């Protein structure tokens, strides 16, 4: 299982990847398999990070069998968070 620091890195990477892939459109999503492959995150850590972000209201997850994220989408709150971070870095 990942350390606290690794879990935080996974969550941040998921949010950034979703935001970039969907261009901030909450009607678009990314498959769990693509996130796993792009980020090189173990399945159990991806599921845990997605469950955490879903619980925070930042993403929505369509779950497949075995607690595997099938499709992951940003929520309005998640988009606002990512836009605020983007503005901070400009």
mmCIF file of N, CA, C and O in Angstrom:
data_model
loop_
_atom_site.group_PDB
_atom_site.id
_atom_site.type_symbol
_atom_site.label_atom_id
_atom_site.label_comp_id
_atom_site.label_asym_id
_atom_site.label_seq_id
_atom_site.Cartn_x
_atom_site.Cartn_y
_atom_site.Cartn_z
ATOM 1 N N UNK A 1 0.838 -1.179 0.000
ATOM 2 C CA UNK A 1 0.000 0.000 0.000
ATOM 3 C C UNK A 1 0.885 1.244 0.000
ATOM 4 O O UNK A 1 1.962 1.260 0.578
ATOM 5 N N UNK A 2 0.406 2.285 -0.648
ATOM 6 C CA UNK A 2 1.180 3.509 -0.811
ATOM 7 C C UNK A 2 1.285 4.290 0.504
ATOM 8 O O UNK A 2 0.403 4.226 1.356
ATOM 9 N N UNK A 3 2.367 5.054 0.634
ATOM 10 C CA UNK A 3 2.544 5.935 1.784
ATOM 11 C C UNK A 3 1.620 7.142 1.616
ATOM 12 O O UNK A 3 1.071 7.383 0.533
ATOM 13 N N UNK A 4 1.476 7.923 2.669
ATOM 14 C CA UNK A 4 0.641 9.122 2.601
ATOM 15 C C UNK A 4 1.126 10.050 1.498
ATOM 16 O O UNK A 4 0.329 10.563 0.711
ATOM 17 N N UNK A 5 2.424 10.256 1.406
ATOM 18 C CA UNK A 5 2.973 11.141 0.369
ATOM 19 C C UNK A 5 2.661 10.601 -1.026
ATOM 20 O O UNK A 5 2.278 11.370 -1.922
ATOM 21 N N UNK A 6 2.813 9.310 -1.224
ATOM 22 C CA UNK A 6 2.498 8.704 -2.525
ATOM 23 C C UNK A 6 1.019 8.855 -2.856
ATOM 24 O O UNK A 6 0.657 9.164 -3.999
ATOM 25 N N UNK A 7 0.155 8.671 -1.861
ATOM 26 C CA UNK A 7 -1.287 8.820 -2.088
ATOM 27 C C UNK A 7 -1.630 10.242 -2.520
ATOM 28 O O UNK A 7 -2.439 10.453 -3.421
ATOM 29 N N UNK A 8 -1.004 11.226 -1.887
ATOM 30 C CA UNK A 8 -1.231 12.620 -2.267
ATOM 31 C C UNK A 8 -0.759 12.879 -3.696
ATOM 32 O O UNK A 8 -1.426 13.583 -4.453
ATOM 33 N N UNK A 9 0.374 12.323 -4.061
ATOM 34 C CA UNK A 9 0.903 12.485 -5.419
ATOM 35 C C UNK A 9 -0.050 11.843 -6.432
ATOM 36 O O UNK A 9 -0.337 12.429 -7.483
ATOM 37 N N UNK A 10 -0.556 10.649 -6.128
ATOM 38 C CA UNK A 10 -1.502 9.971 -7.030
ATOM 39 C C UNK A 10 -2.758 10.820 -7.227
ATOM 40 O O UNK A 10 -3.234 10.995 -8.338
ATOM 41 N N UNK A 11 -3.298 11.354 -6.126
ATOM 42 C CA UNK A 11 -4.525 12.166 -6.221
ATOM 43 C C UNK A 11 -4.298 13.398 -7.081
ATOM 44 O O UNK A 11 -5.127 13.732 -7.934
ATOM 45 N N UNK A 12 -3.187 14.077 -6.843
ATOM 46 C CA UNK A 12 -2.881 15.280 -7.612
ATOM 47 C C UNK A 12 -2.687 14.943 -9.087
ATOM 48 O O UNK A 12 -3.165 15.668 -9.966
ATOM 49 N N UNK A 13 -2.014 13.847 -9.367
ATOM 50 C CA UNK A 13 -1.778 13.440 -10.751
ATOM 51 C C UNK A 13 -3.087 13.089 -11.450
ATOM 52 O O UNK A 13 -3.280 13.421 -12.629
ATOM 53 N N UNK A 14 -3.990 12.436 -10.742
ATOM 54 C CA UNK A 14 -5.294 12.096 -11.323
ATOM 55 C C UNK A 14 -6.051 13.368 -11.678
ATOM 56 O O UNK A 14 -6.596 13.497 -12.777
ATOM 57 N N UNK A 15 -6.095 14.318 -10.759
ATOM 58 C CA UNK A 15 -6.808 15.569 -11.019
ATOM 59 C C UNK A 15 -6.208 16.313 -12.205
ATOM 60 O O UNK A 15 -6.927 16.776 -13.091
ATOM 61 N N UNK A 16 -4.899 16.402 -12.250
ATOM 62 C CA UNK A 16 -4.228 17.118 -13.336
ATOM 63 C C UNK A 16 -4.468 16.424 -14.673
ATOM 64 O O UNK A 16 -4.778 17.069 -15.676
ATOM 65 N N UNK A 17 -4.358 15.118 -14.693
ATOM 66 C CA UNK A 17 -4.564 14.349 -15.919
ATOM 67 C C UNK A 17 -6.002 14.497 -16.415
ATOM 68 O O UNK A 17 -6.239 14.705 -17.607
ATOM 69 N N UNK A 18 -6.963 14.399 -15.509
ATOM 70 C CA UNK A 18 -8.370 14.565 -15.894
ATOM 71 C C UNK A 18 -8.625 15.959 -16.456
ATOM 72 O O UNK A 18 -9.287 16.118 -17.475
ATOM 73 N N UNK A 19 -8.106 16.960 -15.774
ATOM 74 C CA UNK A 19 -8.330 18.350 -16.192
ATOM 75 C C UNK A 19 -7.740 18.587 -17.585
ATOM 76 O O UNK A 19 -8.384 19.185 -18.442
ATOM 77 N N UNK A 20 -6.528 18.114 -17.803
ATOM 78 C CA UNK A 20 -5.884 18.303 -19.104
ATOM 79 C C UNK A 20 -6.576 17.493 -20.203
ATOM 80 O O UNK A 20 -6.787 17.981 -21.305
ATOM 81 N N UNK A 21 -6.952 16.274 -19.903
ATOM 82 C CA UNK A 21 -7.558 15.403 -20.915
ATOM 83 C C UNK A 21 -8.954 15.871 -21.325
ATOM 84 O O UNK A 21 -9.351 15.705 -22.474
ATOM 85 N N UNK A 22 -9.686 16.445 -20.379
ATOM 86 C CA UNK A 22 -11.060 16.857 -20.667
ATOM 87 C C UNK A 22 -11.173 18.348 -20.958
ATOM 88 O O UNK A 22 -12.259 18.835 -21.260
ATOM 89 N N UNK A 23 -10.062 19.053 -20.843
ATOM 90 C CA UNK A 23 -10.038 20.508 -21.041
ATOM 91 C C UNK A 23 -11.085 21.194 -20.165
ATOM 92 O O UNK A 23 -11.743 22.150 -20.573
ATOM 93 N N UNK A 24 -11.251 20.680 -18.964
ATOM 94 C CA UNK A 24 -12.165 21.278 -18.007
ATOM 95 C C UNK A 24 -13.638 21.080 -18.311
ATOM 96 O O UNK A 24 -14.480 21.791 -17.788
ATOM 97 N N UNK A 25 -13.971 20.095 -19.132
ATOM 98 C CA UNK A 25 -15.364 19.817 -19.485
ATOM 99 C C UNK A 25 -15.857 18.655 -18.632
ATOM 100 O O UNK A 25 -15.391 17.528 -18.776
ATOM 101 N N UNK A 26 -16.827 18.923 -17.760
ATOM 102 C CA UNK A 26 -17.276 17.862 -16.858
ATOM 103 C C UNK A 26 -18.146 16.817 -17.534
ATOM 104 O O UNK A 26 -18.515 15.824 -16.913
ATOM 105 N N UNK A 27 -18.474 17.024 -18.801
ATOM 106 C CA UNK A 27 -19.237 16.023 -19.537
ATOM 107 C C UNK A 27 -18.326 14.962 -20.155
ATOM 108 O O UNK A 27 -18.798 13.950 -20.644
ATOM 109 N N UNK A 28 -17.035 15.223 -20.132
ATOM 110 C CA UNK A 28 -16.066 14.265 -20.668
ATOM 111 C C UNK A 28 -15.401 13.528 -19.519
ATOM 112 O O UNK A 28 -15.310 14.038 -18.407
ATOM 113 N N UNK A 29 -14.905 12.347 -19.810
ATOM 114 C CA UNK A 29 -14.232 11.558 -18.791
ATOM 115 C C UNK A 29 -13.039 10.820 -19.360
ATOM 116 O O UNK A 29 -12.765 10.881 -20.559
ATOM 117 N N UNK A 30 -12.357 10.130 -18.498
ATOM 118 C CA UNK A 30 -11.201 9.323 -18.864
ATOM 119 C C UNK A 30 -11.415 7.943 -18.256
ATOM 120 O O UNK A 30 -11.882 7.828 -17.120
ATOM 121 N N UNK A 31 -11.083 6.918 -18.994
ATOM 122 C CA UNK A 31 -11.248 5.574 -18.457
ATOM 123 C C UNK A 31 -10.230 5.321 -17.347
ATOM 124 O O UNK A 31 -9.134 5.888 -17.344
ATOM 125 N N UNK A 32 -10.624 4.466 -16.421
ATOM 126 C CA UNK A 32 -9.711 4.084 -15.355
ATOM 127 C C UNK A 32 -8.463 3.419 -15.902
ATOM 128 O O UNK A 32 -7.363 3.639 -15.401
ATOM 129 N N UNK A 33 -8.625 2.628 -16.959
ATOM 130 C CA UNK A 33 -7.473 1.947 -17.563
ATOM 131 C C UNK A 33 -6.477 2.957 -18.128
ATOM 132 O O UNK A 33 -5.264 2.789 -17.981
ATOM 133 N N UNK A 34 -6.974 4.015 -18.755
ATOM 134 C CA UNK A 34 -6.081 5.040 -19.311
ATOM 135 C C UNK A 34 -5.353 5.769 -18.184
ATOM 136 O O UNK A 34 -4.144 6.012 -18.280
ATOM 137 N N UNK A 35 -6.080 6.113 -17.127
ATOM 138 C CA UNK A 35 -5.423 6.754 -15.981
ATOM 139 C C UNK A 35 -4.333 5.861 -15.414
ATOM 140 O O UNK A 35 -3.219 6.316 -15.147
ATOM 141 N N UNK A 36 -4.666 4.595 -15.217
ATOM 142 C CA UNK A 36 -3.689 3.639 -14.651
ATOM 143 C C UNK A 36 -2.449 3.556 -15.529
ATOM 144 O O UNK A 36 -1.321 3.614 -15.047
ATOM 145 N N UNK A 37 -2.660 3.435 -16.852
ATOM 146 C CA UNK A 37 -1.534 3.291 -17.769
ATOM 147 C C UNK A 37 -0.717 4.578 -17.886
ATOM 148 O O UNK A 37 0.506 4.548 -17.880
ATOM 149 N N UNK A 38 -1.410 5.719 -17.997
ATOM 150 C CA UNK A 38 -0.711 6.994 -18.144
ATOM 151 C C UNK A 38 0.091 7.354 -16.901
ATOM 152 O O UNK A 38 1.190 7.890 -16.996
ATOM 153 N N UNK A 39 -0.473 7.069 -15.735
ATOM 154 C CA UNK A 39 0.160 7.470 -14.485
ATOM 155 C C UNK A 39 1.010 6.371 -13.862
ATOM 156 O O UNK A 39 1.703 6.616 -12.878
ATOM 157 N N UNK A 40 0.919 5.155 -14.403
ATOM 158 C CA UNK A 40 1.658 4.012 -13.850
ATOM 159 C C UNK A 40 1.354 3.830 -12.357
ATOM 160 O O UNK A 40 2.259 3.692 -11.530
ATOM 161 N N UNK A 41 0.053 3.858 -12.038
ATOM 162 C CA UNK A 41 -0.413 3.696 -10.661
ATOM 163 C C UNK A 41 -0.965 2.278 -10.507
ATOM 164 O O UNK A 41 -1.758 1.841 -11.340
ATOM 165 N N UNK A 42 -0.569 1.564 -9.457
ATOM 166 C CA UNK A 42 -1.143 0.234 -9.227
ATOM 167 C C UNK A 42 -2.669 0.312 -9.072
ATOM 168 O O UNK A 42 -3.200 1.317 -8.579
ATOM 169 N N UNK A 43 -3.358 -0.735 -9.497
ATOM 170 C CA UNK A 43 -4.824 -0.766 -9.468
ATOM 171 C C UNK A 43 -5.402 -0.385 -8.105
ATOM 172 O O UNK A 43 -6.327 0.420 -8.023
ATOM 173 N N UNK A 44 -4.882 -0.988 -7.036
ATOM 174 C CA UNK A 44 -5.459 -0.717 -5.716
ATOM 175 C C UNK A 44 -5.241 0.731 -5.301
ATOM 176 O O UNK A 44 -6.103 1.337 -4.655
ATOM 177 N N UNK A 45 -4.112 1.326 -5.681
ATOM 178 C CA UNK A 45 -3.850 2.722 -5.339
ATOM 179 C C UNK A 45 -4.703 3.670 -6.181
ATOM 180 O O UNK A 45 -5.165 4.699 -5.689
ATOM 181 N N UNK A 46 -4.939 3.303 -7.440
ATOM 182 C CA UNK A 46 -5.811 4.106 -8.295
ATOM 183 C C UNK A 46 -7.232 4.096 -7.730
ATOM 184 O O UNK A 46 -7.872 5.144 -7.620
ATOM 185 N N UNK A 47 -7.714 2.930 -7.354
ATOM 186 C CA UNK A 47 -9.053 2.814 -6.790
ATOM 187 C C UNK A 47 -9.167 3.621 -5.498
ATOM 188 O O UNK A 47 -10.159 4.330 -5.285
ATOM 189 N N UNK A 48 -8.166 3.541 -4.640
ATOM 190 C CA UNK A 48 -8.195 4.277 -3.369
ATOM 191 C C UNK A 48 -8.173 5.788 -3.615
ATOM 192 O O UNK A 48 -8.922 6.541 -2.972
ATOM 193 N N UNK A 49 -7.346 6.234 -4.551
ATOM 194 C CA UNK A 49 -7.270 7.668 -4.857
ATOM 195 C C UNK A 49 -8.582 8.158 -5.456
ATOM 196 O O UNK A 49 -9.074 9.233 -5.093
ATOM 197 N N UNK A 50 -9.165 7.383 -6.347
ATOM 198 C CA UNK A 50 -10.443 7.771 -6.953
ATOM 199 C C UNK A 50 -11.553 7.805 -5.905
ATOM 200 O O UNK A 50 -12.378 8.717 -5.909
ATOM 201 N N UNK A 51 -11.568 6.838 -5.009
ATOM 202 C CA UNK A 51 -12.582 6.813 -3.956
ATOM 203 C C UNK A 51 -12.438 8.042 -3.054
ATOM 204 O O UNK A 51 -13.429 8.667 -2.669
ATOM 205 N N UNK A 52 -11.216 8.414 -2.742
ATOM 206 C CA UNK A 52 -10.970 9.589 -1.912
ATOM 207 C C UNK A 52 -11.457 10.855 -2.615
ATOM 208 O O UNK A 52 -12.188 11.662 -2.034
ATOM 209 N N UNK A 53 -11.050 11.045 -3.875
ATOM 210 C CA UNK A 53 -11.439 12.242 -4.626
ATOM 211 C C UNK A 53 -12.944 12.299 -4.849
ATOM 212 O O UNK A 53 -13.546 13.375 -4.815
ATOM 213 N N UNK A 54 -13.562 11.141 -5.044
ATOM 214 C CA UNK A 54 -15.016 11.067 -5.181
ATOM 215 C C UNK A 54 -15.676 11.501 -3.871
ATOM 216 O O UNK A 54 -16.633 12.275 -3.867
ATOM 217 N N UNK A 55 -15.151 11.026 -2.770
ATOM 218 C CA UNK A 55 -15.676 11.394 -1.459
ATOM 219 C C UNK A 55 -15.546 12.882 -1.165
ATOM 220 O O UNK A 55 -16.370 13.459 -0.459
ATOM 221 N N UNK A 56 -14.524 13.516 -1.737
ATOM 222 C CA UNK A 56 -14.314 14.950 -1.569
ATOM 223 C C UNK A 56 -15.188 15.768 -2.523
ATOM 224 O O UNK A 56 -15.190 17.000 -2.459
ATOM 225 N N UNK A 57 -15.884 15.078 -3.432
ATOM 226 C CA UNK A 57 -16.748 15.779 -4.381
ATOM 227 C C UNK A 57 -16.016 16.384 -5.563
ATOM 228 O O UNK A 57 -16.562 17.229 -6.269
ATOM 229 N N UNK A 58 -14.779 15.938 -5.804
ATOM 230 C CA UNK A 58 -13.973 16.507 -6.886
ATOM 231 C C UNK A 58 -14.108 15.747 -8.197
ATOM 232 O O UNK A 58 -13.870 16.311 -9.271
ATOM 233 N N UNK A 59 -14.446 14.472 -8.112
ATOM 234 C CA UNK A 59 -14.644 13.643 -9.303
ATOM 235 C C UNK A 59 -15.873 12.765 -9.089
ATOM 236 O O UNK A 59 -16.341 12.607 -7.959
ATOM 237 N N UNK A 60 -16.373 12.206 -10.176
ATOM 238 C CA UNK A 60 -17.358 11.133 -10.090
ATOM 239 C C UNK A 60 -16.740 9.920 -10.762
ATOM 240 O O UNK A 60 -15.962 10.045 -11.714
ATOM 241 N N UNK A 61 -17.092 8.767 -10.244
ATOM 242 C CA UNK A 61 -16.501 7.523 -10.748
ATOM 243 C C UNK A 61 -17.610 6.534 -11.069
ATOM 244 O O UNK A 61 -18.504 6.311 -10.258
ATOM 245 N N UNK A 62 -17.552 5.965 -12.264
ATOM 246 C CA UNK A 62 -18.373 4.811 -12.600
ATOM 247 C C UNK A 62 -17.500 3.600 -12.310
ATOM 248 O O UNK A 62 -16.440 3.447 -12.923
ATOM 249 N N UNK A 63 -17.932 2.780 -11.364
ATOM 250 C CA UNK A 63 -17.117 1.646 -10.919
ATOM 251 C C UNK A 63 -17.447 0.394 -11.710
ATOM 252 O O UNK A 63 -18.611 0.101 -11.953
ATOM 253 N N UNK A 64 -16.429 -0.351 -12.075
ATOM 254 C CA UNK A 64 -16.579 -1.656 -12.703
ATOM 255 C C UNK A 64 -16.476 -2.715 -11.604
ATOM 256 O O UNK A 64 -16.235 -2.401 -10.438
ATOM 257 N N UNK A 65 -16.636 -3.955 -11.987
ATOM 258 C CA UNK A 65 -16.508 -5.054 -11.029
ATOM 259 C C UNK A 65 -15.140 -5.040 -10.374
ATOM 260 O O UNK A 65 -14.140 -4.675 -11.003
ATOM 261 N N UNK A 66 -15.102 -5.403 -9.115
ATOM 262 C CA UNK A 66 -13.824 -5.475 -8.404
ATOM 263 C C UNK A 66 -13.314 -4.121 -7.950
ATOM 264 O O UNK A 66 -12.116 -3.935 -7.785
ATOM 265 N N UNK A 67 -14.225 -3.155 -7.782
ATOM 266 C CA UNK A 67 -13.844 -1.805 -7.350
ATOM 267 C C UNK A 67 -12.780 -1.180 -8.243
ATOM 268 O O UNK A 67 -11.831 -0.570 -7.765
ATOM 269 N N UNK A 68 -12.969 -1.333 -9.531
ATOM 270 C CA UNK A 68 -12.067 -0.750 -10.514
ATOM 271 C C UNK A 68 -12.761 0.435 -11.168
ATOM 272 O O UNK A 68 -13.902 0.296 -11.619
ATOM 273 N N UNK A 69 -12.101 1.593 -11.227
ATOM 274 C CA UNK A 69 -12.724 2.730 -11.901
ATOM 275 C C UNK A 69 -12.863 2.452 -13.405
ATOM 276 O O UNK A 69 -11.880 2.184 -14.074
ATOM 277 N N UNK A 70 -14.104 2.484 -13.893
ATOM 278 C CA UNK A 70 -14.333 2.279 -15.327
ATOM 279 C C UNK A 70 -14.228 3.605 -16.065
ATOM 280 O O UNK A 70 -13.579 3.697 -17.103
ATOM 281 N N UNK A 71 -14.869 4.654 -15.521
ATOM 282 C CA UNK A 71 -14.847 5.986 -16.117
ATOM 283 C C UNK A 71 -14.760 7.000 -14.987
ATOM 284 O O UNK A 71 -15.434 6.859 -13.972
ATOM 285 N N UNK A 72 -13.914 8.000 -15.188
ATOM 286 C CA UNK A 72 -13.694 9.011 -14.164
ATOM 287 C C UNK A 72 -13.915 10.384 -14.789
ATOM 288 O O UNK A 72 -13.399 10.657 -15.871
ATOM 289 N N UNK A 73 -14.702 11.233 -14.106
ATOM 290 C CA UNK A 73 -15.013 12.564 -14.614
ATOM 291 C C UNK A 73 -14.843 13.595 -13.503
ATOM 292 O O UNK A 73 -15.097 13.305 -12.334
ATOM 293 N N UNK A 74 -14.439 14.799 -13.875
ATOM 294 C CA UNK A 74 -14.361 15.896 -12.915
ATOM 295 C C UNK A 74 -15.761 16.402 -12.601
ATOM 296 O O UNK A 74 -16.627 16.411 -13.475
ATOM 297 N N UNK A 75 -15.967 16.834 -11.379
ATOM 298 C CA UNK A 75 -17.212 17.515 -11.019
ATOM 299 C C UNK A 75 -16.998 19.014 -11.216
ATOM 300 O O UNK A 75 -15.868 19.474 -11.466
ATOM 301 N N UNK A 76 -18.061 19.779 -11.073
ATOM 302 C CA UNK A 76 -17.942 21.232 -11.166
ATOM 303 C C UNK A 76 -16.948 21.747 -10.122
ATOM 304 O O UNK A 76 -16.098 22.595 -10.422
ATOM 305 N N UNK A 77 -17.042 21.200 -8.912
ATOM 306 C CA UNK A 77 -16.125 21.598 -7.842
ATOM 307 C C UNK A 77 -14.671 21.243 -8.198
ATOM 308 O O UNK A 77 -13.756 22.023 -7.923
ATOM 309 N N UNK A 78 -14.465 20.092 -8.814
ATOM 310 C CA UNK A 78 -13.122 19.687 -9.228
ATOM 311 C C UNK A 78 -12.554 20.604 -10.292
ATOM 312 O O UNK A 78 -11.373 20.958 -10.266
ATOM 313 N N UNK A 79 -13.398 21.012 -11.224
ATOM 314 C CA UNK A 79 -12.960 21.931 -12.281
ATOM 315 C C UNK A 79 -12.588 23.282 -11.664
ATOM 316 O O UNK A 79 -11.552 23.861 -12.008
ATOM 317 N N UNK A 80 -13.411 23.756 -10.745
ATOM 318 C CA UNK A 80 -13.115 25.046 -10.101
ATOM 319 C C UNK A 80 -11.785 24.993 -9.360
ATOM 320 O O UNK A 80 -11.001 25.940 -9.413
ATOM 321 N N UNK A 81 -11.519 23.888 -8.671
ATOM 322 C CA UNK A 81 -10.254 23.729 -7.961
ATOM 323 C C UNK A 81 -9.076 23.775 -8.932
ATOM 324 O O UNK A 81 -8.092 24.476 -8.702
ATOM 325 N N UNK A 82 -9.183 23.056 -10.030
ATOM 326 C CA UNK A 82 -8.093 23.009 -11.001
ATOM 327 C C UNK A 82 -7.905 24.367 -11.691
ATOM 328 O O UNK A 82 -6.776 24.778 -11.954
ATOM 329 N N UNK A 83 -8.998 25.071 -11.966
ATOM 330 C CA UNK A 83 -8.890 26.405 -12.561
ATOM 331 C C UNK A 83 -8.211 27.370 -11.598
ATOM 332 O O UNK A 83 -7.379 28.184 -12.012
ATOM 333 N N UNK A 84 -8.538 27.274 -10.314
ATOM 334 C CA UNK A 84 -7.901 28.132 -9.313
ATOM 335 C C UNK A 84 -6.403 27.848 -9.244
ATOM 336 O O UNK A 84 -5.591 28.777 -9.167
ATOM 337 N N UNK A 85 -6.019 26.580 -9.294
ATOM 338 C CA UNK A 85 -4.604 26.231 -9.279
ATOM 339 C C UNK A 85 -3.891 26.727 -10.529
ATOM 340 O O UNK A 85 -2.762 27.192 -10.467
ATOM 341 N N UNK A 86 -4.578 26.631 -11.673
ATOM 342 C CA UNK A 86 -4.007 27.095 -12.934
ATOM 343 C C UNK A 86 -3.787 28.609 -12.879
ATOM 344 O O UNK A 86 -2.737 29.105 -13.316
ATOM 345 N N UNK A 87 -4.723 29.350 -12.310
ATOM 346 C CA UNK A 87 -4.589 30.794 -12.194
ATOM 347 C C UNK A 87 -3.447 31.172 -11.273
ATOM 348 O O UNK A 87 -2.733 32.151 -11.509
ATOM 349 N N UNK A 88 -3.216 30.393 -10.209
ATOM 350 C CA UNK A 88 -2.115 30.653 -9.290
ATOM 351 C C UNK A 88 -0.765 30.530 -9.986
ATOM 352 O O UNK A 88 0.189 31.223 -9.632
ATOM 353 N N UNK A 89 -0.669 29.633 -10.969
ATOM 354 C CA UNK A 89 0.606 29.364 -11.632
ATOM 355 C C UNK A 89 0.835 30.277 -12.833
ATOM 356 O O UNK A 89 1.908 30.229 -13.430
ATOM 357 N N UNK A 90 -0.159 31.076 -13.203
ATOM 358 C CA UNK A 90 0.013 32.002 -14.338
ATOM 359 C C UNK A 90 0.670 33.292 -13.907
ATOM 360 O O UNK A 90 0.744 33.720 -12.858
#
